[in-house]
PDB file of C-alpha atoms in Angstrom:
ATOM      1  CA  MET A 240     -11.569 -23.925  -9.015  1.00 86.00           C
ATOM      2  CA  LEU A 241     -13.236 -26.977  -7.655  1.00 89.00           C
ATOM      3  CA  GLU A 242     -14.898 -27.873 -10.917  1.00 89.00           C
ATOM      4  CA  LYS A 243     -11.735 -27.309 -13.084  1.00 89.00           C
ATOM      5  CA  ASP A 244      -9.033 -28.800 -10.895  1.00 92.00           C
ATOM      6  CA  VAL A 245     -10.114 -30.572  -7.627  1.00 94.00           C
ATOM      7  CA  ILE A 246     -13.067 -32.766  -8.807  1.00 93.00           C
ATOM      8  CA  PRO A 247     -11.522 -34.054 -11.995  1.00 94.00           C
ATOM      9  CA  PHE A 248      -8.383 -35.168 -10.188  1.00 94.00           C
ATOM     10  CA  LEU A 249      -9.706 -36.143  -6.749  1.00 94.00           C
ATOM     11  CA  GLY A 250     -13.442 -36.474  -7.173  1.00 92.00           C
ATOM     12  CA  LYS A 251     -13.529 -40.240  -7.689  1.00 93.00           C
ATOM     13  CA  LEU A 252     -11.587 -41.023  -4.601  1.00 93.00           C
ATOM     14  CA  LYS A 253     -13.267 -42.173  -1.431  1.00 93.00           C
ATOM     15  CA  LEU A 254     -12.529 -39.797   1.513  1.00 93.00           C
ATOM     16  CA  ALA A 255     -10.723 -42.522   3.409  1.00 90.00           C
ATOM     17  CA  ALA A 256      -8.466 -43.215   0.420  1.00 93.00           C
ATOM     18  CA  LEU A 257      -7.316 -39.548   0.195  1.00 94.00           C
ATOM     19  CA  THR A 258      -3.727 -39.544   1.503  1.00 95.00           C
ATOM     20  CA  THR A 259      -0.999 -36.867   1.687  1.00 96.00           C
ATOM     21  CA  ALA A 260       0.896 -38.702  -1.009  1.00 96.00           C
ATOM     22  CA  LYS A 261      -2.039 -38.463  -3.378  1.00 96.00           C
ATOM     23  CA  LEU A 262      -2.479 -34.735  -2.565  1.00 96.00           C
ATOM     24  CA  ASP A 263       1.262 -34.237  -3.264  1.00 96.00           C
ATOM     25  CA  ARG A 264       0.669 -35.717  -6.697  1.00 96.00           C
ATOM     26  CA  PHE A 265      -2.356 -33.375  -7.091  1.00 96.00           C
ATOM     27  CA  VAL A 266      -0.071 -30.366  -6.341  1.00 96.00           C
ATOM     28  CA  ALA A 267       2.472 -31.646  -8.872  1.00 96.00           C
ATOM     29  CA  HIS A 268      -0.260 -31.902 -11.405  1.00 95.00           C
ATOM     30  CA  LEU A 269      -1.378 -28.321 -10.798  1.00 95.00           C
ATOM     31  CA  GLU A 270       2.142 -27.092 -11.188  1.00 93.00           C
ATOM     32  CA  ARG A 271       3.323 -29.279 -14.101  1.00 93.00           C
ATOM     33  CA  ASP A 272       0.191 -29.879 -16.202  1.00 93.00           C
ATOM     34  CA  ARG A 273      -2.048 -26.990 -15.340  1.00 91.00           C
ATOM     35  CA  LYS A 274       0.797 -24.445 -15.160  1.00 90.00           C
ATOM     36  CA  LEU A 275      -0.799 -22.724 -12.149  1.00 90.00           C
ATOM     37  CA  SER A 276       1.211 -20.133 -10.228  1.00 87.00           C
ATOM     38  CA  PRO A 277       2.403 -21.017  -6.629  1.00 90.00           C
ATOM     39  CA  ALA A 278      -0.125 -18.610  -5.240  1.00 84.00           C
ATOM     40  CA  SER A 279      -3.009 -20.140  -7.174  1.00 89.00           C
ATOM     41  CA  ILE A 280      -1.895 -23.631  -6.023  1.00 93.00           C
ATOM     42  CA  ARG A 281      -1.872 -22.470  -2.441  1.00 92.00           C
ATOM     43  CA  TYR A 282      -5.416 -20.973  -2.703  1.00 89.00           C
ATOM     44  CA  CYS A 283      -6.604 -24.237  -4.118  1.00 93.00           C
ATOM     45  CA  MET A 284      -5.017 -26.271  -1.326  1.00 94.00           C
ATOM     46  CA  VAL A 285      -6.434 -23.921   1.343  1.00 93.00           C
ATOM     47  CA  THR A 286      -9.903 -24.734   0.030  1.00 93.00           C
ATOM     48  CA  VAL A 287      -9.238 -28.484   0.018  1.00 95.00           C
ATOM     49  CA  SER A 288      -7.593 -28.378   3.464  1.00 96.00           C
ATOM     50  CA  LYS A 289     -10.641 -26.491   4.965  1.00 95.00           C
ATOM     51  CA  ALA A 290     -13.055 -29.049   3.470  1.00 94.00           C
ATOM     52  CA  LEU A 291     -11.028 -31.971   4.900  1.00 96.00           C
ATOM     53  CA  GLN A 292     -10.715 -30.279   8.308  1.00 96.00           C
ATOM     54  CA  LYS A 293     -14.545 -30.195   8.365  1.00 96.00           C
ATOM     55  CA  ALA A 294     -14.487 -33.888   7.618  1.00 95.00           C
ATOM     56  CA  VAL A 295     -12.279 -34.458  10.656  1.00 96.00           C
ATOM     57  CA  ALA A 296     -14.640 -32.390  12.821  1.00 96.00           C
ATOM     58  CA  TRP A 297     -17.538 -34.579  11.616  1.00 96.00           C
ATOM     59  CA  ASP A 298     -15.501 -37.789  12.427  1.00 95.00           C
ATOM     60  CA  LEU A 299     -15.444 -38.888   8.849  1.00 95.00           C
ATOM     61  CA  ILE A 300     -11.644 -39.128   8.863  1.00 94.00           C
ATOM     62  CA  LYS A 301      -9.154 -39.206  11.677  1.00 94.00           C
ATOM     63  CA  ALA A 302      -6.712 -36.583  10.488  1.00 95.00           C
ATOM     64  CA  ASN A 303      -6.409 -33.973   7.699  1.00 96.00           C
ATOM     65  CA  PRO A 304      -4.158 -35.376   4.894  1.00 96.00           C
ATOM     66  CA  ALA A 305      -3.646 -31.895   3.435  1.00 95.00           C
ATOM     67  CA  ARG A 306      -1.889 -30.676   6.577  1.00 93.00           C
ATOM     68  CA  ASN A 307       1.637 -32.022   5.489  1.00 93.00           C
ATOM     69  CA  VAL A 308       1.333 -31.523   1.752  1.00 95.00           C
ATOM     70  CA  SER A 309       4.416 -29.916   0.166  1.00 93.00           C
ATOM     71  CA  LEU A 310       3.434 -26.585  -1.459  1.00 93.00           C
ATOM     72  CA  PRO A 311       5.466 -24.494  -3.907  1.00 91.00           C
ATOM     73  CA  GLN A 312       7.215 -21.422  -2.561  1.00 86.00           C
ATOM     74  CA  ILE A 313       5.913 -17.942  -3.575  1.00 77.00           C
ATOM     75  CA  ARG A 314       8.818 -15.903  -4.781  1.00 74.00           C
ATOM     76  CA  ARG A 315       8.096 -12.284  -3.998  1.00 69.00           C
ATOM     77  CA  GLU A 316       9.295 -10.102  -6.723  1.00 67.00           C
ATOM     78  CA  GLU A 317      10.665  -6.609  -5.968  1.00 71.00           C
ATOM     79  CA  VAL A 318       7.883  -4.076  -6.497  1.00 79.00           C
ATOM     80  CA  SER A 319       8.225  -1.233  -8.958  1.00 87.00           C
ATOM     81  CA  VAL A 320       7.596   2.273  -7.478  1.00 92.00           C
ATOM     82  CA  PHE A 321       7.739   5.872  -8.460  1.00 94.00           C
ATOM     83  CA  GLU A 322      10.498   7.937  -6.927  1.00 91.00           C
ATOM     84  CA  PRO A 323       9.077  11.013  -5.167  1.00 91.00           C
ATOM     85  CA  ALA A 324       9.905  13.383  -7.999  1.00 92.00           C
ATOM     86  CA  GLU A 325       8.425  11.019 -10.513  1.00 94.00           C
ATOM     87  CA  LEU A 326       5.231  10.627  -8.506  1.00 96.00           C
ATOM     88  CA  ILE A 327       4.804  14.429  -8.335  1.00 96.00           C
ATOM     89  CA  HIS A 328       5.388  14.758 -12.067  1.00 96.00           C
ATOM     90  CA  PHE A 329       2.926  11.917 -12.665  1.00 97.00           C
ATOM     91  CA  MET A 330       0.198  13.635 -10.412  1.00 98.00           C
ATOM     92  CA  ILE A 331       0.738  16.936 -12.207  1.00 97.00           C
ATOM     93  CA  GLY A 332       0.375  15.087 -15.539  1.00 97.00           C
ATOM     94  CA  ALA A 333      -2.847  13.497 -14.376  1.00 97.00           C
ATOM     95  CA  LEU A 334      -4.328  16.833 -13.215  1.00 97.00           C
ATOM     96  CA  HIS A 335      -3.399  18.444 -16.517  1.00 97.00           C
ATOM     97  CA  ALA A 336      -5.139  15.542 -18.378  1.00 96.00           C
ATOM     98  CA  ARG A 337      -8.139  15.952 -16.025  1.00 96.00           C
ATOM     99  CA  LYS A 338      -9.856  12.629 -16.855  1.00 95.00           C
ATOM    100  CA  GLY A 339      -9.280  10.160 -14.094  1.00 96.00           C
ATOM    101  CA  ALA A 340      -7.105  12.614 -12.180  1.00 97.00           C
ATOM    102  CA  VAL A 341      -8.943  12.414  -8.804  1.00 98.00           C
ATOM    103  CA  LEU A 342      -8.869   8.563  -8.904  1.00 98.00           C
ATOM    104  CA  LEU A 343      -5.222   8.463  -9.617  1.00 98.00           C
ATOM    105  CA  CYS A 344      -4.300  11.038  -7.053  1.00 98.00           C
ATOM    106  CA  LEU A 345      -6.374   9.129  -4.495  1.00 98.00           C
ATOM    107  CA  LEU A 346      -4.568   5.909  -5.197  1.00 98.00           C
ATOM    108  CA  ALA A 347      -1.208   7.628  -4.990  1.00 97.00           C
ATOM    109  CA  THR A 348      -1.919   9.184  -1.552  1.00 97.00           C
ATOM    110  CA  THR A 349      -3.903   6.460   0.318  1.00 97.00           C
ATOM    111  CA  GLY A 350      -2.441   3.118  -0.741  1.00 96.00           C
ATOM    112  CA  LEU A 351      -5.957   1.903  -1.717  1.00 97.00           C
ATOM    113  CA  ARG A 352      -6.132  -1.146  -3.893  1.00 97.00           C
ATOM    114  CA  PRO A 353      -7.690  -0.211  -7.255  1.00 97.00           C
ATOM    115  CA  SER A 354     -10.493  -2.658  -6.647  1.00 97.00           C
ATOM    116  CA  GLU A 355     -11.230  -0.914  -3.320  1.00 98.00           C
ATOM    117  CA  ALA A 356     -11.359   2.544  -5.073  1.00 98.00           C
ATOM    118  CA  PHE A 357     -13.628   1.316  -7.789  1.00 98.00           C
ATOM    119  CA  ALA A 358     -16.087   0.142  -5.047  1.00 97.00           C
ATOM    120  CA  LEU A 359     -16.105   3.401  -3.162  1.00 97.00           C
ATOM    121  CA  ARG A 360     -19.429   5.070  -2.492  1.00 97.00           C
ATOM    122  CA  TRP A 361     -19.949   8.711  -1.613  1.00 96.00           C
ATOM    123  CA  GLY A 362     -21.350   7.425   1.701  1.00 95.00           C
ATOM    124  CA  ASP A 363     -17.919   6.015   2.493  1.00 97.00           C
ATOM    125  CA  ILE A 364     -16.395   9.473   2.472  1.00 96.00           C
ATOM    126  CA  ASP A 365     -16.451  11.734   5.466  1.00 96.00           C
ATOM    127  CA  SER A 366     -15.636  15.206   4.335  1.00 91.00           C
ATOM    128  CA  THR A 367     -15.582  16.710   7.912  1.00 92.00           C
ATOM    129  CA  ARG A 368     -12.604  14.570   9.254  1.00 91.00           C
ATOM    130  CA  PRO A 369     -11.634  14.143   6.319  1.00 95.00           C
ATOM    131  CA  SER A 370     -11.381  10.302   5.821  1.00 97.00           C
ATOM    132  CA  LEU A 371     -12.826   7.394   3.913  1.00 98.00           C
ATOM    133  CA  LYS A 372     -14.014   3.888   4.968  1.00 97.00           C
ATOM    134  CA  VAL A 373     -13.019   0.787   3.033  1.00 98.00           C
ATOM    135  CA  GLN A 374     -16.050  -1.506   3.447  1.00 97.00           C
ATOM    136  CA  ARG A 375     -16.079  -3.490   0.157  1.00 97.00           C
ATOM    137  CA  THR A 376     -14.107  -4.296  -2.916  1.00 97.00           C
ATOM    138  CA  LEU A 377     -15.004  -4.907  -6.549  1.00 96.00           C
ATOM    139  CA  VAL A 378     -14.591  -8.464  -7.734  1.00 93.00           C
ATOM    140  CA  ARG A 379     -14.881  -9.088 -11.522  1.00 91.00           C
ATOM    141  CA  PHE A 380     -15.554 -12.397 -13.175  1.00 85.00           C
ATOM    142  CA  ARG A 381     -16.382 -13.520 -16.658  1.00 81.00           C
ATOM    143  CA  GLY A 382     -19.689 -11.815 -17.637  1.00 83.00           C
ATOM    144  CA  GLY A 383     -20.046  -9.532 -14.649  1.00 91.00           C
ATOM    145  CA  TYR A 384     -18.969  -8.209 -11.263  1.00 95.00           C
ATOM    146  CA  ARG A 385     -20.056  -8.079  -7.720  1.00 95.00           C
ATOM    147  CA  PHE A 386     -19.151  -6.161  -4.469  1.00 96.00           C
ATOM    148  CA  ASP A 387     -17.630  -8.265  -1.746  1.00 95.00           C
ATOM    149  CA  LYS A 388     -16.270  -7.490   1.760  1.00 94.00           C
ATOM    150  CA  PRO A 389     -12.518  -7.337   2.017  1.00 91.00           C
ATOM    151  CA  LYS A 390     -10.802 -10.710   2.381  1.00 81.00           C
ATOM    152  CA  THR A 391      -9.635 -10.032   5.933  1.00 85.00           C
ATOM    153  CA  ARG A 392     -10.939  -8.200   8.953  1.00 89.00           C
ATOM    154  CA  ARG A 393      -7.965  -5.689   8.633  1.00 93.00           C
ATOM    155  CA  GLY A 394      -9.097  -4.975   5.101  1.00 94.00           C
ATOM    156  CA  GLU A 395     -12.077  -3.093   6.426  1.00 96.00           C
ATOM    157  CA  ARG A 396     -10.512   0.092   7.707  1.00 97.00           C
ATOM    158  CA  GLN A 397     -10.688   3.905   7.815  1.00 97.00           C
ATOM    159  CA  ILE A 398      -8.097   5.979   5.948  1.00 97.00           C
ATOM    160  CA  THR A 399      -7.399   9.570   6.840  1.00 97.00           C
ATOM    161  CA  LEU A 400      -7.169  11.831   3.797  1.00 97.00           C
ATOM    162  CA  SER A 401      -4.845  14.733   3.164  1.00 96.00           C
ATOM    163  CA  PRO A 402      -6.691  18.105   2.926  1.00 96.00           C
ATOM    164  CA  THR A 403      -5.747  18.434  -0.715  1.00 97.00           C
ATOM    165  CA  ILE A 404      -7.270  15.144  -1.659  1.00 97.00           C
ATOM    166  CA  ALA A 405     -10.336  15.909   0.319  1.00 97.00           C
ATOM    167  CA  ARG A 406     -10.642  19.078  -1.789  1.00 96.00           C
ATOM    168  CA  LEU A 407     -10.342  17.105  -4.987  1.00 97.00           C
ATOM    169  CA  LEU A 408     -13.018  14.605  -3.942  1.00 97.00           C
ATOM    170  CA  GLU A 409     -15.342  17.440  -2.838  1.00 95.00           C
ATOM    171  CA  HIS A 410     -14.785  19.132  -6.134  1.00 95.00           C
ATOM    172  CA  GLU A 411     -15.577  15.841  -7.932  1.00 94.00           C
ATOM    173  CA  ARG A 412     -18.829  15.533  -6.113  1.00 93.00           C
ATOM    174  CA  GLU A 413     -19.844  19.049  -6.852  1.00 91.00           C
ATOM    175  CA  ALA A 414     -18.831  18.834 -10.433  1.00 89.00           C
ATOM    176  CA  ARG A 415     -21.197  15.893 -10.862  1.00 85.00           C
ATOM    177  CA  GLY A 416     -24.120  17.561  -9.219  1.00 82.00           C
ATOM    178  CA  ASP A 417     -27.383  15.572  -9.714  1.00 75.00           C
ATOM    179  CA  ARG A 418     -25.365  13.027 -11.762  1.00 74.00           C
ATOM    180  CA  ALA A 419     -23.240  12.053  -8.776  1.00 71.00           C
ATOM    181  CA  GLY A 420     -24.921   8.682  -8.238  1.00 83.00           C
ATOM    182  CA  ASP A 421     -23.744   6.241  -5.603  1.00 93.00           C
ATOM    183  CA  LEU A 422     -20.207   5.333  -6.866  1.00 96.00           C
ATOM    184  CA  VAL A 423     -17.411   7.765  -6.551  1.00 96.00           C
ATOM    185  CA  PHE A 424     -15.735   6.602  -9.722  1.00 96.00           C
ATOM    186  CA  PRO A 425     -18.311   5.189 -12.149  1.00 95.00           C
ATOM    187  CA  ASN A 426     -17.898   4.719 -15.922  1.00 94.00           C
ATOM    188  CA  ALA A 427     -20.049   6.570 -18.396  1.00 90.00           C
ATOM    189  CA  SER A 428     -22.899   4.035 -17.780  1.00 91.00           C
ATOM    190  CA  GLY A 429     -22.758   4.588 -14.049  1.00 92.00           C
ATOM    191  CA  GLU A 430     -21.208   1.074 -13.400  1.00 94.00           C
ATOM    192  CA  PRO A 431     -17.836   0.454 -11.810  1.00 96.00           C
ATOM    193  CA  LEU A 432     -14.674   1.133 -13.754  1.00 96.00           C
ATOM    194  CA  HIS A 433     -12.894  -1.796 -15.350  1.00 96.00           C
ATOM    195  CA  PRO A 434      -9.169  -2.183 -14.449  1.00 95.00           C
ATOM    196  CA  SER A 435      -8.298  -2.604 -18.169  1.00 95.00           C
ATOM    197  CA  THR A 436      -9.904   0.748 -18.966  1.00 95.00           C
ATOM    198  CA  VAL A 437      -8.172   2.489 -16.122  1.00 97.00           C
ATOM    199  CA  TYR A 438      -4.731   1.256 -17.236  1.00 97.00           C
ATOM    200  CA  HIS A 439      -5.045   1.736 -21.008  1.00 97.00           C
ATOM    201  CA  ARG A 440      -7.088   4.978 -21.173  1.00 96.00           C
ATOM    202  CA  LEU A 441      -6.123   6.756 -17.960  1.00 97.00           C
ATOM    203  CA  PHE A 442      -2.914   5.588 -16.467  1.00 98.00           C
ATOM    204  CA  LYS A 443      -0.791   4.564 -19.461  1.00 97.00           C
ATOM    205  CA  PRO A 444      -1.317   7.827 -21.522  1.00 97.00           C
ATOM    206  CA  ILE A 445      -0.142   9.886 -18.527  1.00 97.00           C
ATOM    207  CA  LEU A 446       2.866   7.641 -17.986  1.00 96.00           C
ATOM    208  CA  ARG A 447       3.807   8.170 -21.649  1.00 95.00           C
ATOM    209  CA  SER A 448       3.423  11.867 -21.381  1.00 95.00           C
ATOM    210  CA  VAL A 449       5.659  12.436 -18.365  1.00 95.00           C
ATOM    211  CA  GLU A 450       9.267  12.562 -19.463  1.00 94.00           C
ATOM    212  CA  ALA A 451      10.678  12.685 -15.903  1.00 93.00           C
ATOM    213  CA  ILE A 452       9.828   8.966 -15.273  1.00 94.00           C
ATOM    214  CA  ASP A 453      12.757   6.515 -15.690  1.00 91.00           C
ATOM    215  CA  GLU A 454      12.353   4.845 -19.087  1.00 92.00           C
ATOM    216  CA  SER A 455      13.665   1.503 -17.901  1.00 90.00           C
ATOM    217  CA  LYS A 456      10.722   0.917 -15.525  1.00 90.00           C
ATOM    218  CA  ARG A 457       7.811   2.388 -17.505  1.00 92.00           C
ATOM    219  CA  SER A 458       6.667  -1.044 -18.654  1.00 92.00           C
ATOM    220  CA  GLU A 459       6.663  -2.288 -15.012  1.00 92.00           C
ATOM    221  CA  LEU A 460       4.476   0.503 -13.545  1.00 95.00           C
ATOM    222  CA  LYS A 461       0.858  -0.140 -13.162  1.00 96.00           C
ATOM    223  CA  PRO A 462      -1.982   1.524 -11.206  1.00 97.00           C
ATOM    224  CA  TYR A 463      -1.252  -0.922  -8.390  1.00 96.00           C
ATOM    225  CA  SER A 464       2.284   0.581  -8.349  1.00 96.00           C
ATOM    226  CA  LEU A 465       0.724   3.707  -6.755  1.00 97.00           C
ATOM    227  CA  ARG A 466      -0.188   1.583  -3.718  1.00 96.00           C
ATOM    228  CA  HIS A 467       3.382   0.149  -3.548  1.00 95.00           C
ATOM    229  CA  THR A 468       4.840   3.646  -4.011  1.00 94.00           C
ATOM    230  CA  HIS A 469       2.692   5.091  -1.149  1.00 96.00           C
ATOM    231  CA  ALA A 470       3.827   2.402   1.257  1.00 94.00           C
ATOM    232  CA  THR A 471       7.503   2.697   0.237  1.00 91.00           C
ATOM    233  CA  HIS A 472       7.488   6.364   0.686  1.00 92.00           C
ATOM    234  CA  LEU A 473       5.857   6.228   4.141  1.00 92.00           C
ATOM    235  CA  LEU A 474       8.406   3.724   5.313  1.00 89.00           C
ATOM    236  CA  LEU A 475      11.204   5.894   4.048  1.00 85.00           C
ATOM    237  CA  GLN A 476       9.753   8.725   6.015  1.00 86.00           C
ATOM    238  CA  ASN A 477      10.099   6.715   9.221  1.00 83.00           C
ATOM    239  CA  VAL A 478       6.348   5.982   9.568  1.00 90.00           C
ATOM    240  CA  HIS A 479       6.047   2.964  11.816  1.00 91.00           C
ATOM    241  CA  PRO A 480       5.463  -0.327   9.821  1.00 92.00           C
ATOM    242  CA  LYS A 481       2.366  -1.101  11.904  1.00 95.00           C
ATOM    243  CA  VAL A 482       0.763   2.165  10.833  1.00 96.00           C
ATOM    244  CA  VAL A 483       1.637   1.522   7.240  1.00 95.00           C
ATOM    245  CA  SER A 484       0.264  -2.048   7.463  1.00 96.00           C
ATOM    246  CA  GLU A 485      -3.013  -0.701   8.930  1.00 96.00           C
ATOM    247  CA  ARG A 486      -3.303   1.924   6.215  1.00 97.00           C
ATOM    248  CA  LEU A 487      -2.783  -0.668   3.535  1.00 97.00           C
ATOM    249  CA  GLY A 488      -5.179  -3.172   5.061  1.00 96.00           C
ATOM    250  CA  HIS A 489      -2.623  -5.886   5.278  1.00 94.00           C
ATOM    251  CA  ALA A 490      -3.452  -9.035   7.261  1.00 89.00           C
ATOM    252  CA  SER A 491      -0.339  -8.574   9.336  1.00 90.00           C
ATOM    253  CA  VAL A 492       2.665  -6.322   9.834  1.00 92.00           C
ATOM    254  CA  GLN A 493       4.922  -9.262   8.656  1.00 89.00           C
ATOM    255  CA  LEU A 494       3.198  -9.183   5.244  1.00 86.00           C
ATOM    256  CA  THR A 495       4.084  -5.415   5.058  1.00 90.00           C
ATOM    257  CA  LEU A 496       7.719  -6.029   6.023  1.00 86.00           C
ATOM    258  CA  ASP A 497       8.016  -8.943   3.558  1.00 82.00           C
ATOM    259  CA  THR A 498       6.450  -6.995   0.680  1.00 85.00           C
ATOM    260  CA  TYR A 499       8.569  -3.864   1.126  1.00 86.00           C
ATOM    261  CA  SER A 500      11.826  -5.572   2.273  1.00 77.00           C
ATOM    262  CA  HIS A 501      13.661  -3.468  -0.319  1.00 73.00           C
ATOM    263  CA  VAL A 502      13.048  -0.402   1.943  1.00 73.00           C
ATOM    264  CA  LEU A 503      14.721  -2.088   5.060  1.00 66.00           C
ATOM    265  CA  PRO A 504      18.340  -1.348   4.193  1.00 66.00           C
ATOM    266  CA  SER A 505      17.513   2.392   4.048  1.00 64.00           C
ATOM    267  CA  MET A 506      15.732   2.010   7.389  1.00 65.00           C
ATOM    268  CA  GLN A 507      18.826   0.362   8.916  1.00 67.00           C
ATOM    269  CA  THR A 508      20.900   3.250   7.689  1.00 68.00           C
ATOM    270  CA  GLU A 509      18.578   5.621   9.562  1.00 67.00           C
ATOM    271  CA  VAL A 510      18.836   3.549  12.748  1.00 68.00           C
ATOM    272  CA  ALA A 511      22.643   3.863  12.624  1.00 72.00           C
ATOM    273  CA  ALA A 512      22.300   7.595  12.293  1.00 71.00           C
ATOM    274  CA  VAL A 513      20.004   7.761  15.393  1.00 70.00           C
ATOM    275  CA  VAL A 514      22.562   5.620  17.406  1.00 75.00           C
ATOM    276  CA  GLU A 515      25.404   7.967  16.374  1.00 72.00           C
ATOM    277  CA  GLY A 516      23.401  10.989  17.539  1.00 75.00           C
ATOM    278  CA  MET A 517      22.358   9.462  20.854  1.00 74.00           C
ATOM    279  CA  LEU A 518      25.638   7.968  21.946  1.00 79.00           C
ATOM    280  CA  PHE A 519      28.419   9.949  20.219  1.00 80.00           C
ATOM    281  CA  GLY A 520      26.865  13.414  20.135  1.00 69.00           C
ATOM    282  CA  GLN A 521      27.333  13.759  16.397  1.00 64.00           C
ATOM    283  CA  GLU A 522      24.103  15.159  14.994  1.00 59.00           C
ATOM    284  CA  GLN A 523      23.070  13.069  11.989  1.00 57.00           C
ATOM    285  CA  ARG A 524      20.588  14.092   9.380  1.00 54.00           C
ATOM    286  CA  LEU A 525      18.338  11.030   8.771  1.00 49.00           C
ATOM    287  CA  PRO A 526      18.303  10.167   5.075  1.00 50.00           C
ATOM    288  CA  SER A 527      14.501  10.016   4.895  1.00 49.00           C
ATOM    289  CA  LEU A 528      13.137  10.195   1.426  1.00 46.00           C
ATOM    290  CA  SER A 529      16.604   9.333   0.186  1.00 48.00           C
ATOM    291  CA  LEU A 530      15.348   8.740  -3.370  1.00 47.00           C
ATOM    292  CA  ASP A 531      15.435  12.503  -3.957  1.00 48.00           C
ATOM    293  CA  ARG A 532      16.811  15.453  -2.015  1.00 63.00           C
ATOM    294  CA  GLU A 533      14.096  17.555  -0.275  1.00 70.00           C
ATOM    295  CA  GLU A 534      15.430  20.854  -1.841  1.00 77.00           C
ATOM    296  CA  GLU A 535      14.912  19.342  -5.311  1.00 80.00           C
ATOM    297  CA  LEU A 536      11.278  18.411  -4.436  1.00 87.00           C
ATOM    298  CA  ALA A 537      10.321  21.798  -3.084  1.00 89.00           C
ATOM    299  CA  PRO A 538       9.663  23.514  -6.501  1.00 92.00           C
ATOM    300  CA  LEU A 539       7.889  20.390  -7.766  1.00 93.00           C
ATOM    301  CA  LYS A 540       5.567  20.481  -4.760  1.00 93.00           C
ATOM    302  CA  ARG A 541       4.646  24.069  -5.573  1.00 94.00           C
ATOM    303  CA  GLN A 542       3.936  23.051  -9.129  1.00 96.00           C
ATOM    304  CA  LEU A 543       1.586  20.269  -7.868  1.00 96.00           C
ATOM    305  CA  GLU A 544      -0.274  22.717  -5.630  1.00 96.00           C
ATOM    306  CA  GLU A 545      -0.747  24.963  -8.606  1.00 96.00           C
ATOM    307  CA  ALA A 546      -1.932  22.111 -10.712  1.00 96.00           C
ATOM    308  CA  VAL A 547      -4.490  21.155  -8.083  1.00 97.00           C
ATOM    309  CA  ASP A 548      -5.806  24.820  -7.987  1.00 96.00           C
ATOM    310  CA  ARG A 549      -5.979  25.005 -11.830  1.00 96.00           C
ATOM    311  CA  PHE A 550      -7.783  21.612 -11.870  1.00 96.00           C
ATOM    312  CA  ILE A 551     -10.432  22.833  -9.436  1.00 95.00           C
ATOM    313  CA  LYS A 552     -10.795  26.357 -11.064  1.00 92.00           C
ATOM    314  CA  GLY A 553     -11.030  24.839 -14.452  1.00 87.00           C
ATOM    315  CA  GLY A 554     -13.780  22.478 -13.368  1.00 71.00           C
ATOM    316  CA  ASN A 555     -15.663  25.361 -11.662  1.00 65.00           C
ATOM    317  CA  ALA A 556     -15.399  27.402 -14.849  1.00 60.00           C
ATOM    318  CA  ARG A 557     -16.841  24.487 -16.894  1.00 63.00           C
ATOM    319  CA  GLN A 558     -19.710  24.166 -14.441  1.00 59.00           C
ATOM    320  CA  GLN A 559     -20.530  27.879 -14.682  1.00 57.00           C
ATOM    321  CA  GLY A 560     -20.414  27.721 -18.478  1.00 56.00           C
ATOM    322  CA  ALA A 561     -22.668  24.734 -18.609  1.00 52.00           C
ATOM    323  CA  ALA A 562     -25.153  26.435 -16.277  1.00 49.00           C
ATOM    324  CA  SER A 563     -25.195  29.591 -18.441  1.00 48.00           C
ATOM    325  CA  ASP A 564     -25.785  27.447 -21.561  1.00 50.00           C
TER     326      ASP A 564
END
C-alpha cells in the first residue's frame, strides 16, 4: 500500500510541507484515479495518520495534518442471509454431499469468519466443554499465505459449540486417524484451504442442489453469509447484542448493531409485545425467528438430526471397510 499509493504521491514532499489540503488531494486521487473503495482509502489513511502521529511524538512536526482529512463514507450494504428453513436445508445438503460438510456446518453454527476456520488447529478445540479458541487467522497474499493474530483483541475469543457440532468435529478427527495433522480443515496437500476452492467446489454446488433456497438471492450468498446468518438468527432469538458481538469477535457492540441493523425493526416489535404483556396483561407471543414459523421448522430439524447421524454412521462404515481392506 505504501509502495503503490503513498510514496508515489507523497514521497517527495518534506514532512513540514505535508498539509491537510495536500492529504485531501491525495484522498481524492485514491478515489478518482486509483478507484479504491472507501474502506481501502480509510485503511490507507489510518497508516499515514499513525506515521504522522509518531512524527508529532518525536517533535518533527507540531500537529498531525491527517487528523482533519475528509474521508469517503463507507456505505454498509444489507447482508444476505439464509432464512432458518433455508439454512437447515443447506446443512442437510452439505451432510449428504459429505465433502466439506463439517466446515460448512461449523461456519453456520459459530459465526466464525472463514479465514478463522481455515486457521483452526486441533489444539484449539476442547472436546470436553465443548468449545474452540480463535487464536489466529489465515492471511493470503500473492504467492503464499501466513497465519496472523486476529486484528483486534476481541477477535481472540472462545466460542461454545453445540453438542451436535462437537460430535461432527470429533468424528472428523477420528476419520482422519493418523492423517489428522495439525489443521482441522486442510486441503489434500495438508495446507490451508483456499477461499476460492471452498466457494466453487464446496459451497456453490450445495447451494445449486438445494431447491428450497430463494432463487433471487442465490448469487448473493457466499460462505461468509453463514456468519451473517448466524448473527441474524441469534438476534432474532432475543440473544443480547453484546453476547452476539463477543461470539463474532467484533471490535464493539456498535459494529454488531450497525452491521445487522436490518434485524432491529423485528426486535422493536418484540419490545412492544413485552410492554403489552407487562402493563396491559395481554399475553403476547414474541415473534422470535419470525422468518419461519416454529411448527414448520420442527420436521426439518428432525431431518437434520437424521442427516447428522447418517453422516457419522456412513463415515464409520467407510473406516471399517478401509481397515478390513
